[in-house]
């Protein structure tokens, strides 16, 4: 049996059936490229849902992981570790001003769980204001602040009950929901899963002010938008806002699972010994990879690169809109982009795959682009030309 068929058959047989899957068996990656089991090359616009920030198998990340694997693979945070110390210093170099304490975990959802507990613990309050269209993960706490009914409704009975949803982008609506029982406002500075939504200019600033006035914490979920993705180190910087708690994950360790919750010292200090923990959080392999990843982002100027190449990518998508009336809107910042169509895009996605692009989507009609920040101009051209042809097939 060909390897491709074997892999797909075994995964279909054993893996939980919770993922919408594309028929690509990826075996190798480099930069913004992926290769499948038959040697076909793809430009990766999914980037592991935004994980491949510094590109697949960045040599500095590979070296750091290999070297650390020879030394020590696991080390519970009850013991000190040199790789962890180096990662912490690197992370603090790029953390928003004042967010000088960090809890290390293993995923985006875990970084959110920590943030929610921290806000409840610090304020002693119980209500949380989240946003319509939000996505924060699928563990019970994170799901409780996630808006999408499709994800929530089967578990509604088990979710945290003290969450209210304000209209994303409408700070007045949020203002009405913030009370003296509100522990935190949680927001994606630019929403990802809902199809790359950039809020109005004053939205985050107003949320910041309203939170401070009410004595509650502002939690920024930058799991998808952080670490240069939008052309700033943190998307919050587009509006000059500093949150009290910042959630990070996805590409922070070059593809090795890792999450982090940053907070101001006083807030993180509200956790007493043992009130939160993680066996794997801050393990040496992830830490060595995170240290290397942060250094690559800084050394290679990837934040500036995301701004520059993202602008080019967006311009090319806007040009495409002129020749394809099915494209309703192009939006996003840096390399966090979307093109919303007036039609269902399932066949367009398959057309992209046939032409050698691994695509990403939101819902049924939004093409989403989260490529590695190292994507080259000619690779962007290839993606846009492939999309041009894939759209033409459907018109
Ligand atoms: N928060 C945001 C903004 C995300 O985009 C995601 C995942 O896509 C998460 C949280 C959850 O991250 P994870 O899948 O690593 O749990």
mmCIF file of C-alpha atoms in Angstrom, residues 193-374:
data_model
loop_
_atom_site.group_PDB
_atom_site.id
_atom_site.type_symbol
_atom_site.label_atom_id
_atom_site.label_comp_id
_atom_site.label_asym_id
_atom_site.label_seq_id
_atom_site.Cartn_x
_atom_site.Cartn_y
_atom_site.Cartn_z
ATOM 1 C CA UNK A 193 -10.700 32.132 14.446
ATOM 2 C CA UNK A 194 -13.706 34.294 13.684
ATOM 3 C CA UNK A 195 -12.031 35.345 10.436
ATOM 4 C CA UNK A 196 -9.390 37.984 11.269
ATOM 5 C CA UNK A 197 -11.407 40.869 12.691
ATOM 6 C CA UNK A 198 -9.566 44.123 13.321
ATOM 7 C CA UNK A 199 -11.483 46.268 15.831
ATOM 8 C CA UNK A 200 -12.213 50.002 15.496
ATOM 9 C CA UNK A 201 -9.407 52.383 16.417
ATOM 10 C CA UNK A 202 -10.491 53.288 19.956
ATOM 11 C CA UNK A 203 -11.799 49.876 21.030
ATOM 12 C CA UNK A 204 -8.828 48.491 22.961
ATOM 13 C CA UNK A 205 -7.960 51.833 24.540
ATOM 14 C CA UNK A 206 -11.536 52.193 25.769
ATOM 15 C CA UNK A 207 -11.501 48.645 27.144
ATOM 16 C CA UNK A 208 -8.236 49.429 28.908
ATOM 17 C CA UNK A 209 -9.718 52.547 30.492
ATOM 18 C CA UNK A 210 -13.003 50.884 31.436
ATOM 19 C CA UNK A 211 -11.138 47.962 33.052
ATOM 20 C CA UNK A 212 -8.870 50.234 35.053
ATOM 21 C CA UNK A 213 -11.843 52.330 36.188
ATOM 22 C CA UNK A 214 -13.726 49.236 37.341
ATOM 23 C CA UNK A 215 -10.695 47.727 39.048
ATOM 24 C CA UNK A 216 -10.777 44.618 36.880
ATOM 25 C CA UNK A 217 -7.990 43.136 34.767
ATOM 26 C CA UNK A 218 -7.574 43.365 31.022
ATOM 27 C CA UNK A 219 -6.508 40.012 29.573
ATOM 28 C CA UNK A 220 -5.097 40.132 26.042
ATOM 29 C CA UNK A 221 -5.191 36.803 24.249
ATOM 30 C CA UNK A 222 -2.309 37.066 21.799
ATOM 31 C CA UNK A 223 -2.022 33.332 21.235
ATOM 32 C CA UNK A 224 -2.611 33.913 17.509
ATOM 33 C CA UNK A 225 -1.722 37.598 17.098
ATOM 34 C CA UNK A 226 1.442 37.744 19.193
ATOM 35 C CA UNK A 227 5.171 37.524 18.548
ATOM 36 C CA UNK A 228 5.295 39.648 15.426
ATOM 37 C CA UNK A 229 2.427 38.054 13.522
ATOM 38 C CA UNK A 230 0.624 41.380 12.913
ATOM 39 C CA UNK A 231 3.728 43.471 12.231
ATOM 40 C CA UNK A 232 4.178 44.500 15.877
ATOM 41 C CA UNK A 233 5.627 42.274 18.572
ATOM 42 C CA UNK A 234 2.161 42.347 20.221
ATOM 43 C CA UNK A 235 -1.007 43.317 18.391
ATOM 44 C CA UNK A 236 -1.929 45.470 21.421
ATOM 45 C CA UNK A 237 0.896 47.792 20.382
ATOM 46 C CA UNK A 238 -1.078 48.890 17.309
ATOM 47 C CA UNK A 239 -3.249 50.795 19.768
ATOM 48 C CA UNK A 240 -0.601 51.520 22.384
ATOM 49 C CA UNK A 241 -2.353 49.427 25.011
ATOM 50 C CA UNK A 242 -0.712 47.308 27.712
ATOM 51 C CA UNK A 243 -2.856 44.577 29.258
ATOM 52 C CA UNK A 244 -2.558 43.303 32.836
ATOM 53 C CA UNK A 245 -2.316 39.720 31.631
ATOM 54 C CA UNK A 246 -1.011 38.500 28.281
ATOM 55 C CA UNK A 247 -1.577 34.989 26.875
ATOM 56 C CA UNK A 248 0.936 33.588 24.387
ATOM 57 C CA UNK A 249 1.450 30.163 22.779
ATOM 58 C CA UNK A 250 1.443 28.798 19.190
ATOM 59 C CA UNK A 251 4.825 29.724 17.665
ATOM 60 C CA UNK A 252 6.633 30.784 20.824
ATOM 61 C CA UNK A 253 8.858 27.689 20.895
ATOM 62 C CA UNK A 254 9.397 27.306 17.151
ATOM 63 C CA UNK A 255 6.817 24.513 16.933
ATOM 64 C CA UNK A 256 7.471 22.723 20.227
ATOM 65 C CA UNK A 257 4.314 22.896 22.408
ATOM 66 C CA UNK A 258 4.466 25.787 24.839
ATOM 67 C CA UNK A 259 2.196 28.405 26.368
ATOM 68 C CA UNK A 260 2.864 31.364 28.611
ATOM 69 C CA UNK A 261 0.782 33.694 30.751
ATOM 70 C CA UNK A 262 2.489 36.996 31.519
ATOM 71 C CA UNK A 263 1.255 39.242 34.300
ATOM 72 C CA UNK A 264 2.347 42.152 36.403
ATOM 73 C CA UNK A 265 4.168 41.015 39.503
ATOM 74 C CA UNK A 266 1.401 41.946 41.925
ATOM 75 C CA UNK A 267 -1.216 40.006 39.933
ATOM 76 C CA UNK A 268 0.895 36.862 39.510
ATOM 77 C CA UNK A 269 1.759 37.148 43.212
ATOM 78 C CA UNK A 270 -1.852 36.434 44.116
ATOM 79 C CA UNK A 271 -1.257 32.753 43.291
ATOM 80 C CA UNK A 272 0.053 31.142 46.457
ATOM 81 C CA UNK A 273 2.210 28.008 46.475
ATOM 82 C CA UNK A 274 0.521 25.141 44.666
ATOM 83 C CA UNK A 275 -2.528 27.093 43.521
ATOM 84 C CA UNK A 276 -1.544 26.573 39.902
ATOM 85 C CA UNK A 277 0.975 24.245 38.279
ATOM 86 C CA UNK A 278 1.878 22.157 35.269
ATOM 87 C CA UNK A 279 4.120 19.091 35.116
ATOM 88 C CA UNK A 280 5.496 19.886 31.671
ATOM 89 C CA UNK A 281 5.248 23.683 31.740
ATOM 90 C CA UNK A 282 8.722 25.165 31.383
ATOM 91 C CA UNK A 283 10.357 21.905 30.384
ATOM 92 C CA UNK A 284 13.926 22.302 29.081
ATOM 93 C CA UNK A 285 13.259 21.307 25.458
ATOM 94 C CA UNK A 286 10.444 23.840 25.063
ATOM 95 C CA UNK A 287 12.496 26.457 26.895
ATOM 96 C CA UNK A 288 15.577 25.933 24.729
ATOM 97 C CA UNK A 289 13.344 26.182 21.656
ATOM 98 C CA UNK A 290 11.625 29.331 22.972
ATOM 99 C CA UNK A 291 14.962 30.992 23.715
ATOM 100 C CA UNK A 292 16.122 30.215 20.162
ATOM 101 C CA UNK A 293 12.787 31.344 18.677
ATOM 102 C CA UNK A 294 12.768 34.715 20.423
ATOM 103 C CA UNK A 295 16.355 35.309 19.342
ATOM 104 C CA UNK A 296 15.522 34.402 15.735
ATOM 105 C CA UNK A 297 12.541 36.786 15.756
ATOM 106 C CA UNK A 298 14.781 39.604 16.972
ATOM 107 C CA UNK A 299 17.927 38.782 14.975
ATOM 108 C CA UNK A 300 16.102 38.280 11.669
ATOM 109 C CA UNK A 301 13.829 41.293 12.179
ATOM 110 C CA UNK A 302 10.756 39.121 11.674
ATOM 111 C CA UNK A 303 8.369 41.639 13.230
ATOM 112 C CA UNK A 304 9.330 44.272 10.658
ATOM 113 C CA UNK A 305 9.349 41.607 7.968
ATOM 114 C CA UNK A 306 5.778 40.581 8.845
ATOM 115 C CA UNK A 307 4.708 44.216 8.501
ATOM 116 C CA UNK A 308 6.445 44.635 5.150
ATOM 117 C CA UNK A 309 5.601 41.365 3.464
ATOM 118 C CA UNK A 310 2.137 41.412 5.032
ATOM 119 C CA UNK A 311 1.454 44.770 3.392
ATOM 120 C CA UNK A 312 2.579 43.341 0.044
ATOM 121 C CA UNK A 313 0.445 40.187 0.527
ATOM 122 C CA UNK A 314 -2.595 42.250 1.435
ATOM 123 C CA UNK A 315 -2.139 44.551 -1.582
ATOM 124 C CA UNK A 316 -1.974 41.542 -3.870
ATOM 125 C CA UNK A 317 -5.145 40.098 -2.324
ATOM 126 C CA UNK A 318 -6.905 43.439 -2.767
ATOM 127 C CA UNK A 319 -5.841 43.412 -6.456
ATOM 128 C CA UNK A 320 -7.368 39.958 -6.737
ATOM 129 C CA UNK A 321 -10.649 41.361 -5.474
ATOM 130 C CA UNK A 322 -10.817 43.528 -8.598
ATOM 131 C CA UNK A 323 -10.851 40.502 -10.873
ATOM 132 C CA UNK A 324 -12.970 38.227 -8.658
ATOM 133 C CA UNK A 325 -16.267 39.707 -7.603
ATOM 134 C CA UNK A 326 -16.836 36.709 -5.299
ATOM 135 C CA UNK A 327 -14.257 38.209 -2.927
ATOM 136 C CA UNK A 328 -16.168 40.492 -0.584
ATOM 137 C CA UNK A 329 -13.435 41.822 1.681
ATOM 138 C CA UNK A 330 -9.713 41.553 2.396
ATOM 139 C CA UNK A 331 -8.641 42.394 5.937
ATOM 140 C CA UNK A 332 -5.964 41.949 8.593
ATOM 141 C CA UNK A 333 -2.615 43.278 9.718
ATOM 142 C CA UNK A 334 0.861 41.969 8.960
ATOM 143 C CA UNK A 335 0.745 38.269 8.158
ATOM 144 C CA UNK A 336 -2.615 37.711 9.849
ATOM 145 C CA UNK A 337 -4.850 38.110 6.808
ATOM 146 C CA UNK A 338 -8.222 37.020 5.511
ATOM 147 C CA UNK A 339 -10.195 37.204 2.298
ATOM 148 C CA UNK A 340 -13.912 36.806 2.801
ATOM 149 C CA UNK A 341 -15.856 35.343 -0.114
ATOM 150 C CA UNK A 342 -19.519 35.541 -1.012
ATOM 151 C CA UNK A 343 -19.467 31.818 -1.760
ATOM 152 C CA UNK A 344 -18.589 28.660 0.163
ATOM 153 C CA UNK A 345 -14.873 28.065 -0.311
ATOM 154 C CA UNK A 346 -14.483 24.305 0.141
ATOM 155 C CA UNK A 347 -13.663 23.795 -3.563
ATOM 156 C CA UNK A 348 -11.365 26.844 -3.620
ATOM 157 C CA UNK A 349 -9.412 25.291 -0.734
ATOM 158 C CA UNK A 350 -9.105 22.011 -2.647
ATOM 159 C CA UNK A 351 -8.002 23.965 -5.731
ATOM 160 C CA UNK A 352 -5.252 25.594 -3.671
ATOM 161 C CA UNK A 353 -4.071 22.250 -2.384
ATOM 162 C CA UNK A 354 -3.950 20.809 -5.918
ATOM 163 C CA UNK A 355 -1.792 23.772 -6.977
ATOM 164 C CA UNK A 356 0.633 23.438 -4.045
ATOM 165 C CA UNK A 357 -0.689 25.769 -1.339
ATOM 166 C CA UNK A 358 -1.726 24.577 2.114
ATOM 167 C CA UNK A 359 -4.630 26.890 2.928
ATOM 168 C CA UNK A 360 -6.478 27.872 6.080
ATOM 169 C CA UNK A 361 -10.062 28.976 6.499
ATOM 170 C CA UNK A 362 -12.575 30.407 8.973
ATOM 171 C CA UNK A 363 -16.097 29.106 8.763
ATOM 172 C CA UNK A 364 -17.447 28.313 5.302
ATOM 173 C CA UNK A 365 -16.532 31.399 3.337
ATOM 174 C CA UNK A 366 -13.352 32.979 4.719
ATOM 175 C CA UNK A 367 -9.838 32.230 3.489
ATOM 176 C CA UNK A 368 -7.334 32.858 6.245
ATOM 177 C CA UNK A 369 -3.579 33.291 5.842
ATOM 178 C CA UNK A 370 -1.185 32.631 8.735
ATOM 179 C CA UNK A 371 2.053 31.820 6.883
ATOM 180 C CA UNK A 372 5.460 31.728 8.539
ATOM 181 C CA UNK A 373 6.891 35.232 8.923
ATOM 182 C CA UNK A 374 9.838 34.122 6.770
#
